[in-house]
PDB file of C-alpha atoms in Angstrom:
ATOM      1  CA  MET A   1     201.262  85.600 100.196  1.00  0.00           C
ATOM      2  CA  ASN A   2     197.752  87.139  99.707  1.00  0.00           C
ATOM      3  CA  LEU A   3     195.327  84.546 100.763  1.00  0.00           C
ATOM      4  CA  ALA A   4     197.624  83.315 103.606  1.00  0.00           C
ATOM      5  CA  LEU A   5     197.862  86.781 105.053  1.00  0.00           C
ATOM      6  CA  TYR A   6     193.580  87.082 104.570  1.00  0.00           C
ATOM      7  CA  VAL A   7     193.705  83.416 106.026  1.00  0.00           C
ATOM      8  CA  ALA A   8     196.124  84.909 109.456  1.00  0.00           C
ATOM      9  CA  GLN A   9     193.879  88.131 109.782  1.00  0.00           C
ATOM     10  CA  ARG A  10     190.738  86.172 109.750  1.00  0.00           C
ATOM     11  CA  VAL A  11     192.516  83.801 112.534  1.00  0.00           C
ATOM     12  CA  SER A  12     193.979  86.283 114.731  1.00  0.00           C
ATOM     13  CA  ALA A  13     190.809  87.931 114.720  1.00  0.00           C
ATOM     14  CA  LEU A  14     189.130  85.065 116.210  1.00  0.00           C
ATOM     15  CA  ILE A  15     191.782  84.125 118.302  1.00  0.00           C
ATOM     16  CA  LEU A  16     191.777  88.184 119.532  1.00  0.00           C
ATOM     17  CA  ALA A  17     187.965  87.803 120.635  1.00  0.00           C
ATOM     18  CA  PRO A  18     188.028  86.499 123.979  1.00  0.00           C
ATOM     19  CA  LEU A  19     191.274  88.035 124.716  1.00  0.00           C
ATOM     20  CA  VAL A  20     190.277  91.080 124.456  1.00  0.00           C
ATOM     21  CA  LEU A  21     186.778  90.195 126.190  1.00  0.00           C
ATOM     22  CA  VAL A  22     188.886  89.199 129.150  1.00  0.00           C
ATOM     23  CA  HIS A  23     191.159  91.804 129.043  1.00  0.00           C
ATOM     24  CA  ILE A  24     188.728  94.159 128.901  1.00  0.00           C
ATOM     25  CA  GLY A  25     186.831  92.907 131.605  1.00  0.00           C
ATOM     26  CA  LEU A  26     190.294  93.011 133.715  1.00  0.00           C
ATOM     27  CA  MET A  27     190.617  96.357 132.971  1.00  0.00           C
ATOM     28  CA  ILE A  28     186.777  97.435 133.880  1.00  0.00           C
ATOM     29  CA  TYR A  29     187.825  95.004 137.827  1.00  0.00           C
ATOM     30  CA  ALA A  30     191.099  97.188 138.132  1.00  0.00           C
ATOM     31  CA  VAL A  31     190.070 100.789 137.286  1.00  0.00           C
ATOM     32  CA  ASN A  32     186.686  99.776 139.278  1.00  0.00           C
ATOM     33  CA  GLY A  33     189.124  98.478 142.419  1.00  0.00           C
ATOM     34  CA  GLY A  34     191.421 101.258 142.101  1.00  0.00           C
ATOM     35  CA  LEU A  35     194.241  99.363 142.006  1.00  0.00           C
ATOM     36  CA  SER A  36     197.222 100.496 142.174  1.00  0.00           C
ATOM     37  CA  ALA A  37     200.605  99.584 139.649  1.00  0.00           C
ATOM     38  CA  GLY A  38     202.219  97.551 142.784  1.00  0.00           C
ATOM     39  CA  GLU A  39     199.203  96.052 143.293  1.00  0.00           C
ATOM     40  CA  ILE A  40     198.425  94.995 139.688  1.00  0.00           C
ATOM     41  CA  LEU A  41     201.861  94.360 138.805  1.00  0.00           C
ATOM     42  CA  GLY A  42     201.908  91.766 142.666  1.00  0.00           C
ATOM     43  CA  ARG A  43     199.101  89.658 141.041  1.00  0.00           C
ATOM     44  CA  THR A  44     200.825  89.123 137.709  1.00  0.00           C
ATOM     45  CA  GLN A  45     204.328  88.955 138.647  1.00  0.00           C
ATOM     46  CA  GLY A  46     205.726  85.677 138.635  1.00  0.00           C
ATOM     47  CA  SER A  47     202.238  83.978 136.935  1.00  0.00           C
ATOM     48  CA  ILE A  48     202.980  81.910 134.375  1.00  0.00           C
ATOM     49  CA  GLY A  49     198.998  81.767 133.559  1.00  0.00           C
ATOM     50  CA  TRP A  50     199.555  85.798 132.546  1.00  0.00           C
ATOM     51  CA  ALA A  51     202.516  85.311 131.081  1.00  0.00           C
ATOM     52  CA  LEU A  52     200.763  82.656 128.317  1.00  0.00           C
ATOM     53  CA  PHE A  53     197.711  84.802 128.351  1.00  0.00           C
ATOM     54  CA  TYR A  54     200.061  87.920 127.050  1.00  0.00           C
ATOM     55  CA  SER A  55     202.197  86.191 125.086  1.00  0.00           C
ATOM     56  CA  VAL A  56     199.257  84.714 122.660  1.00  0.00           C
ATOM     57  CA  PHE A  57     197.685  88.156 122.802  1.00  0.00           C
ATOM     58  CA  VAL A  58     200.281  90.123 121.494  1.00  0.00           C
ATOM     59  CA  MET A  59     201.046  87.519 118.645  1.00  0.00           C
ATOM     60  CA  ALA A  60     197.724  87.514 117.976  1.00  0.00           C
ATOM     61  CA  ALA A  61     197.235  91.537 117.973  1.00  0.00           C
ATOM     62  CA  VAL A  62     200.939  92.005 116.316  1.00  0.00           C
ATOM     63  CA  VAL A  63     199.646  89.821 113.485  1.00  0.00           C
ATOM     64  CA  HIS A  64     196.304  91.234 113.330  1.00  0.00           C
ATOM     65  CA  ALA A  65     198.173  94.685 113.095  1.00  0.00           C
ATOM     66  CA  GLY A  66     200.346  94.688 110.642  1.00  0.00           C
ATOM     67  CA  ILE A  67     198.284  93.041 108.319  1.00  0.00           C
ATOM     68  CA  GLY A  68     195.104  95.479 108.766  1.00  0.00           C
ATOM     69  CA  LEU A  69     198.326  98.626 108.420  1.00  0.00           C
ATOM     70  CA  ARG A  70     199.057  96.792 105.360  1.00  0.00           C
ATOM     71  CA  ASN A  71     196.409  96.924 103.546  1.00  0.00           C
ATOM     72  CA  VAL A  72     195.419 100.500 104.816  1.00  0.00           C
ATOM     73  CA  LEU A  73     199.113 101.623 103.129  1.00  0.00           C
ATOM     74  CA  ALA A  74     198.705  99.709  99.702  1.00  0.00           C
ATOM     75  CA  GLU A  75     195.261 101.664  99.440  1.00  0.00           C
ATOM     76  CA  TRP A  76     195.643 104.838 100.744  1.00  0.00           C
ATOM     77  CA  SER A  77     199.466 105.397 100.264  1.00  0.00           C
ATOM     78  CA  ALA A  78     201.647 106.094  97.433  1.00  0.00           C
ATOM     79  CA  LEU A  79     203.829 103.871  98.739  1.00  0.00           C
ATOM     80  CA  PRO A  80     204.927 100.560  95.943  1.00  0.00           C
ATOM     81  CA  GLN A  81     203.127  97.104  97.479  1.00  0.00           C
ATOM     82  CA  ARG A  82     207.004  95.940  97.661  1.00  0.00           C
ATOM     83  CA  ALA A  83     207.776  98.503 100.024  1.00  0.00           C
ATOM     84  CA  VAL A  84     204.302  98.087 101.590  1.00  0.00           C
ATOM     85  CA  ASP A  85     205.437  94.271 102.277  1.00  0.00           C
ATOM     86  CA  ILE A  86     209.297  95.319 103.960  1.00  0.00           C
ATOM     87  CA  LEU A  87     207.855  98.084 106.322  1.00  0.00           C
ATOM     88  CA  MET A  88     205.208  96.608 107.936  1.00  0.00           C
ATOM     89  CA  PHE A  89     206.818  93.252 108.208  1.00  0.00           C
ATOM     90  CA  VAL A  90     209.759  95.346 110.021  1.00  0.00           C
ATOM     91  CA  ALA A  91     206.874  96.993 111.997  1.00  0.00           C
ATOM     92  CA  SER A  92     205.681  94.028 113.454  1.00  0.00           C
ATOM     93  CA  CYS A  93     208.666  93.023 114.179  1.00  0.00           C
ATOM     94  CA  ALA A  94     209.145  96.022 116.170  1.00  0.00           C
ATOM     95  CA  LEU A  95     205.784  95.922 117.600  1.00  0.00           C
ATOM     96  CA  LEU A  96     206.497  92.129 118.495  1.00  0.00           C
ATOM     97  CA  THR A  97     209.470  93.043 120.599  1.00  0.00           C
ATOM     98  CA  ALA A  98     208.074  95.482 122.425  1.00  0.00           C
ATOM     99  CA  GLY A  99     205.098  93.490 122.629  1.00  0.00           C
ATOM    100  CA  PHE A 100     207.296  90.967 124.615  1.00  0.00           C
ATOM    101  CA  ARG A 101     209.206  93.008 126.497  1.00  0.00           C
ATOM    102  CA  ALA A 102     205.847  94.541 128.029  1.00  0.00           C
ATOM    103  CA  VAL A 103     205.048  91.192 128.911  1.00  0.00           C
ATOM    104  CA  TYR A 104     208.104  90.425 130.033  1.00  0.00           C
ATOM    105  CA  ALA A 105     207.794  93.463 132.432  1.00  0.00           C
ATOM    106  CA  VAL A 106     204.628  92.946 133.676  1.00  0.00           C
ATOM    107  CA  THR A 107     204.337  88.869 134.359  1.00  0.00           C
ATOM    108  CA  ALA A 108     209.092  88.610 134.988  1.00  0.00           C
TER     109      ALA A 108
ATOM    110  CA  MET B   1     186.204 105.639  87.903  1.00  0.00           C
ATOM    111  CA  THR B   2     182.545 103.858  88.160  1.00  0.00           C
ATOM    112  CA  PRO B   3     182.746 100.153  87.676  1.00  0.00           C
ATOM    113  CA  THR B   4     181.346  98.467  85.017  1.00  0.00           C
ATOM    114  CA  GLN B   5     180.653  94.988  85.758  1.00  0.00           C
ATOM    115  CA  VAL B   6     179.738  94.197  89.433  1.00  0.00           C
ATOM    116  CA  SER B   7     176.768  92.050  90.633  1.00  0.00           C
ATOM    117  CA  ASP B   8     175.164  94.854  93.382  1.00  0.00           C
ATOM    118  CA  VAL B   9     173.799  97.352  91.074  1.00  0.00           C
ATOM    119  CA  SER B  10     174.164 100.465  93.909  1.00  0.00           C
ATOM    120  CA  LEU B  11     178.447 100.076  92.779  1.00  0.00           C
ATOM    121  CA  ARG B  12     177.638 101.375  89.285  1.00  0.00           C
ATOM    122  CA  LEU B  13     176.623 104.846  91.438  1.00  0.00           C
ATOM    123  CA  PRO B  14     178.738 108.072  90.384  1.00  0.00           C
ATOM    124  CA  LEU B  15     181.533 107.940  93.178  1.00  0.00           C
ATOM    125  CA  ALA B  16     179.723 111.074  95.650  1.00  0.00           C
ATOM    126  CA  ALA B  17     176.992 108.568  95.135  1.00  0.00           C
ATOM    127  CA  ARG B  18     179.254 105.353  96.740  1.00  0.00           C
ATOM    128  CA  ARG B  19     180.623 107.017  99.412  1.00  0.00           C
ATOM    129  CA  ARG B  20     177.471 107.513 100.835  1.00  0.00           C
ATOM    130  CA  HIS B  21     176.572 103.694 100.896  1.00  0.00           C
ATOM    131  CA  GLN B  22     176.257 102.417 104.092  1.00  0.00           C
ATOM    132  CA  GLY B  23     178.532  99.739 103.533  1.00  0.00           C
ATOM    133  CA  TYR B  24     181.602 102.354 102.891  1.00  0.00           C
ATOM    134  CA  VAL B  25     180.229 104.077 106.140  1.00  0.00           C
ATOM    135  CA  ALA B  26     180.657 100.460 107.691  1.00  0.00           C
ATOM    136  CA  PHE B  27     184.355  99.603 105.958  1.00  0.00           C
ATOM    137  CA  LEU B  28     185.578 103.453 106.845  1.00  0.00           C
ATOM    138  CA  LEU B  29     184.505 103.205 110.427  1.00  0.00           C
ATOM    139  CA  HIS B  30     185.757  99.994 110.836  1.00  0.00           C
ATOM    140  CA  ARG B  31     189.646 100.987 109.261  1.00  0.00           C
ATOM    141  CA  ILE B  32     189.536 104.591 111.142  1.00  0.00           C
ATOM    142  CA  SER B  33     188.583 102.534 114.115  1.00  0.00           C
ATOM    143  CA  GLY B  34     191.300 100.174 113.602  1.00  0.00           C
ATOM    144  CA  ILE B  35     193.879 102.638 112.496  1.00  0.00           C
ATOM    145  CA  ALA B  36     193.132 104.483 115.709  1.00  0.00           C
ATOM    146  CA  LEU B  37     194.157 101.149 117.953  1.00  0.00           C
ATOM    147  CA  ALA B  38     196.917 100.249 116.327  1.00  0.00           C
ATOM    148  CA  VAL B  39     198.323 103.640 116.363  1.00  0.00           C
ATOM    149  CA  PHE B  40     197.790 103.474 120.316  1.00  0.00           C
ATOM    150  CA  LEU B  41     199.121  99.626 120.645  1.00  0.00           C
ATOM    151  CA  PRO B  42     202.680 100.599 120.668  1.00  0.00           C
ATOM    152  CA  LEU B  43     202.471 103.176 122.992  1.00  0.00           C
ATOM    153  CA  HIS B  44     200.440 100.622 125.047  1.00  0.00           C
ATOM    154  CA  PHE B  45     203.148  98.249 124.919  1.00  0.00           C
ATOM    155  CA  LEU B  46     205.923 101.194 125.558  1.00  0.00           C
ATOM    156  CA  THR B  47     204.045 102.366 129.083  1.00  0.00           C
ATOM    157  CA  LEU B  48     203.691  98.832 130.140  1.00  0.00           C
ATOM    158  CA  GLY B  49     207.413  98.767 129.358  1.00  0.00           C
ATOM    159  CA  LEU B  50     207.808 101.071 132.273  1.00  0.00           C
ATOM    160  CA  ALA B  51     206.993  98.525 134.801  1.00  0.00           C
ATOM    161  CA  ILE B  52     210.698  96.843 134.031  1.00  0.00           C
ATOM    162  CA  GLU B  53     211.954 100.069 136.351  1.00  0.00           C
ATOM    163  CA  GLY B  54     209.995  98.714 138.967  1.00  0.00           C
ATOM    164  CA  ALA B  55     206.166  99.391 140.051  1.00  0.00           C
ATOM    165  CA  ASP B  56     206.953 103.473 141.135  1.00  0.00           C
ATOM    166  CA  GLU B  57     207.835 103.915 137.461  1.00  0.00           C
ATOM    167  CA  LEU B  58     204.494 102.755 136.290  1.00  0.00           C
ATOM    168  CA  GLN B  59     202.704 104.266 139.161  1.00  0.00           C
ATOM    169  CA  SER B  60     203.915 107.075 138.218  1.00  0.00           C
ATOM    170  CA  PHE B  61     202.486 107.589 134.743  1.00  0.00           C
ATOM    171  CA  LEU B  62     199.252 105.819 136.428  1.00  0.00           C
ATOM    172  CA  ASP B  63     199.222 109.237 138.628  1.00  0.00           C
ATOM    173  CA  VAL B  64     199.329 111.483 135.737  1.00  0.00           C
ATOM    174  CA  ALA B  65     197.076 109.406 133.685  1.00  0.00           C
ATOM    175  CA  ASP B  66     194.208 110.059 136.575  1.00  0.00           C
ATOM    176  CA  ASN B  67     192.844 112.890 134.937  1.00  0.00           C
ATOM    177  CA  VAL B  68     189.169 113.225 133.669  1.00  0.00           C
ATOM    178  CA  LEU B  69     191.090 113.929 130.090  1.00  0.00           C
ATOM    179  CA  ALA B  70     192.946 111.191 130.141  1.00  0.00           C
ATOM    180  CA  LYS B  71     189.700 109.097 131.009  1.00  0.00           C
ATOM    181  CA  VAL B  72     188.142 110.564 128.438  1.00  0.00           C
ATOM    182  CA  PHE B  73     190.769 108.716 125.978  1.00  0.00           C
ATOM    183  CA  GLU B  74     190.435 106.095 127.395  1.00  0.00           C
ATOM    184  CA  ALA B  75     186.410 105.603 126.565  1.00  0.00           C
ATOM    185  CA  GLY B  76     187.211 107.042 123.317  1.00  0.00           C
ATOM    186  CA  LEU B  77     189.626 103.783 123.107  1.00  0.00           C
ATOM    187  CA  VAL B  78     187.120 101.781 124.362  1.00  0.00           C
ATOM    188  CA  PHE B  79     184.718 102.711 122.328  1.00  0.00           C
ATOM    189  CA  ALA B  80     187.482 102.760 119.123  1.00  0.00           C
ATOM    190  CA  LEU B  81     187.137  98.951 119.633  1.00  0.00           C
ATOM    191  CA  VAL B  82     184.161  97.785 120.031  1.00  0.00           C
ATOM    192  CA  VAL B  83     183.437  99.619 116.997  1.00  0.00           C
ATOM    193  CA  HIS B  84     186.134  97.665 115.164  1.00  0.00           C
ATOM    194  CA  VAL B  85     185.033  94.455 116.660  1.00  0.00           C
ATOM    195  CA  MET B  86     181.599  94.880 115.376  1.00  0.00           C
ATOM    196  CA  GLY B  87     183.169  95.848 111.863  1.00  0.00           C
ATOM    197  CA  GLY B  88     184.570  92.711 112.017  1.00  0.00           C
ATOM    198  CA  LEU B  89     181.970  90.506 113.055  1.00  0.00           C
ATOM    199  CA  ARG B  90     180.134  92.409 109.622  1.00  0.00           C
ATOM    200  CA  LEU B  91     182.635  91.166 107.297  1.00  0.00           C
ATOM    201  CA  MET B  92     182.172  87.706 109.085  1.00  0.00           C
ATOM    202  CA  LEU B  93     178.964  87.360 108.225  1.00  0.00           C
ATOM    203  CA  LEU B  94     179.048  88.680 104.733  1.00  0.00           C
ATOM    204  CA  GLU B  95     181.770  86.515 104.018  1.00  0.00           C
ATOM    205  CA  TRP B  96     181.410  83.538 105.730  1.00  0.00           C
ATOM    206  CA  TRP B  97     177.746  83.370 106.156  1.00  0.00           C
ATOM    207  CA  HIS B  98     176.658  85.457 102.516  1.00  0.00           C
ATOM    208  CA  TRP B  99     174.647  87.754 104.732  1.00  0.00           C
ATOM    209  CA  ASP B 100     172.950  91.100 103.120  1.00  0.00           C
ATOM    210  CA  GLN B 101     175.063  94.145 103.688  1.00  0.00           C
ATOM    211  CA  GLN B 102     171.986  95.818 105.217  1.00  0.00           C
ATOM    212  CA  HIS B 103     171.246  93.144 107.525  1.00  0.00           C
ATOM    213  CA  ALA B 104     174.552  92.548 108.861  1.00  0.00           C
ATOM    214  CA  PHE B 105     175.286  96.171 109.037  1.00  0.00           C
ATOM    215  CA  TRP B 106     172.261  96.813 111.296  1.00  0.00           C
ATOM    216  CA  LEU B 107     172.577  93.500 113.348  1.00  0.00           C
ATOM    217  CA  THR B 108     176.089  94.009 114.244  1.00  0.00           C
ATOM    218  CA  ALA B 109     175.555  98.539 114.696  1.00  0.00           C
ATOM    219  CA  SER B 110     172.936  97.142 117.308  1.00  0.00           C
ATOM    220  CA  LEU B 111     175.181  94.550 119.377  1.00  0.00           C
ATOM    221  CA  GLY B 112     177.762  97.287 118.990  1.00  0.00           C
ATOM    222  CA  ALA B 113     175.395  99.944 120.668  1.00  0.00           C
ATOM    223  CA  GLY B 114     174.367  97.596 123.254  1.00  0.00           C
ATOM    224  CA  CYS B 115     177.847  96.594 124.148  1.00  0.00           C
ATOM    225  CA  VAL B 116     178.434 100.926 125.034  1.00  0.00           C
ATOM    226  CA  VAL B 117     175.902 100.616 127.660  1.00  0.00           C
ATOM    227  CA  ALA B 118     176.441  97.057 128.660  1.00  0.00           C
ATOM    228  CA  LEU B 119     180.325  98.631 129.752  1.00  0.00           C
ATOM    229  CA  MET B 120     178.871 102.317 130.927  1.00  0.00           C
ATOM    230  CA  PHE B 121     176.890  99.910 133.279  1.00  0.00           C
ATOM    231  CA  ALA B 122     179.886  98.679 134.451  1.00  0.00           C
ATOM    232  CA  LEU B 123     182.058 100.950 135.017  1.00  0.00           C
ATOM    233  CA  SER B 124     178.942 102.474 136.565  1.00  0.00           C
ATOM    234  CA  ILE B 125     178.842 105.329 134.175  1.00  0.00           C
ATOM    235  CA  PHE B 126     174.943 106.851 134.217  1.00  0.00           C
ATOM    236  CA  VAL B 127     173.324 108.726 131.426  1.00  0.00           C
TER     237      VAL B 127
END
């Protein structure tokens, strides 16, 4: 499992890199343009493109964060490995749900 | 405990000296920035979820966040992101291209510094 997680961590990182770049560029545009929530939502709601973009973003981010935090807990907490695995899996599921809910909120 | 069988002789140093190793500093920066981003992420998702109630809900949050302290926090966030991505790039260089640690460290550190300057320009923040 550790090998699969290692690969998933690297693959999700490669996916995240360009997505994060686009996202930061977008935020710079939105912040500098002084866009209001209404204006932002006006551009994202009903857009399948943005829904897809952020869905992929959420999935990659949750995989990456979950595996990363698993390593942190395994090395820096006193919890046994099995507990760490279960805890991070559950936390990742919760984060994924919150992420998709956010995508829905912004693009539906 | 000092390892007895390692390829890099610097790892046979005592603990305090190992903690001053450039690679350890890079590891710590990567990990701390990662934790910060991981703590921020659920908060970010929940905030965006406010839009379910309509644009006004999200707007009221944006209004509250329109102050200097929030801007400093957001800048710190982007800084953590750059540090973390550069740390990841360093790992890629070490693991896949077998670069020397010091070379990987300085290349990614200078790229990171360049990114920060470019971001400041893009955001019209002039030092």
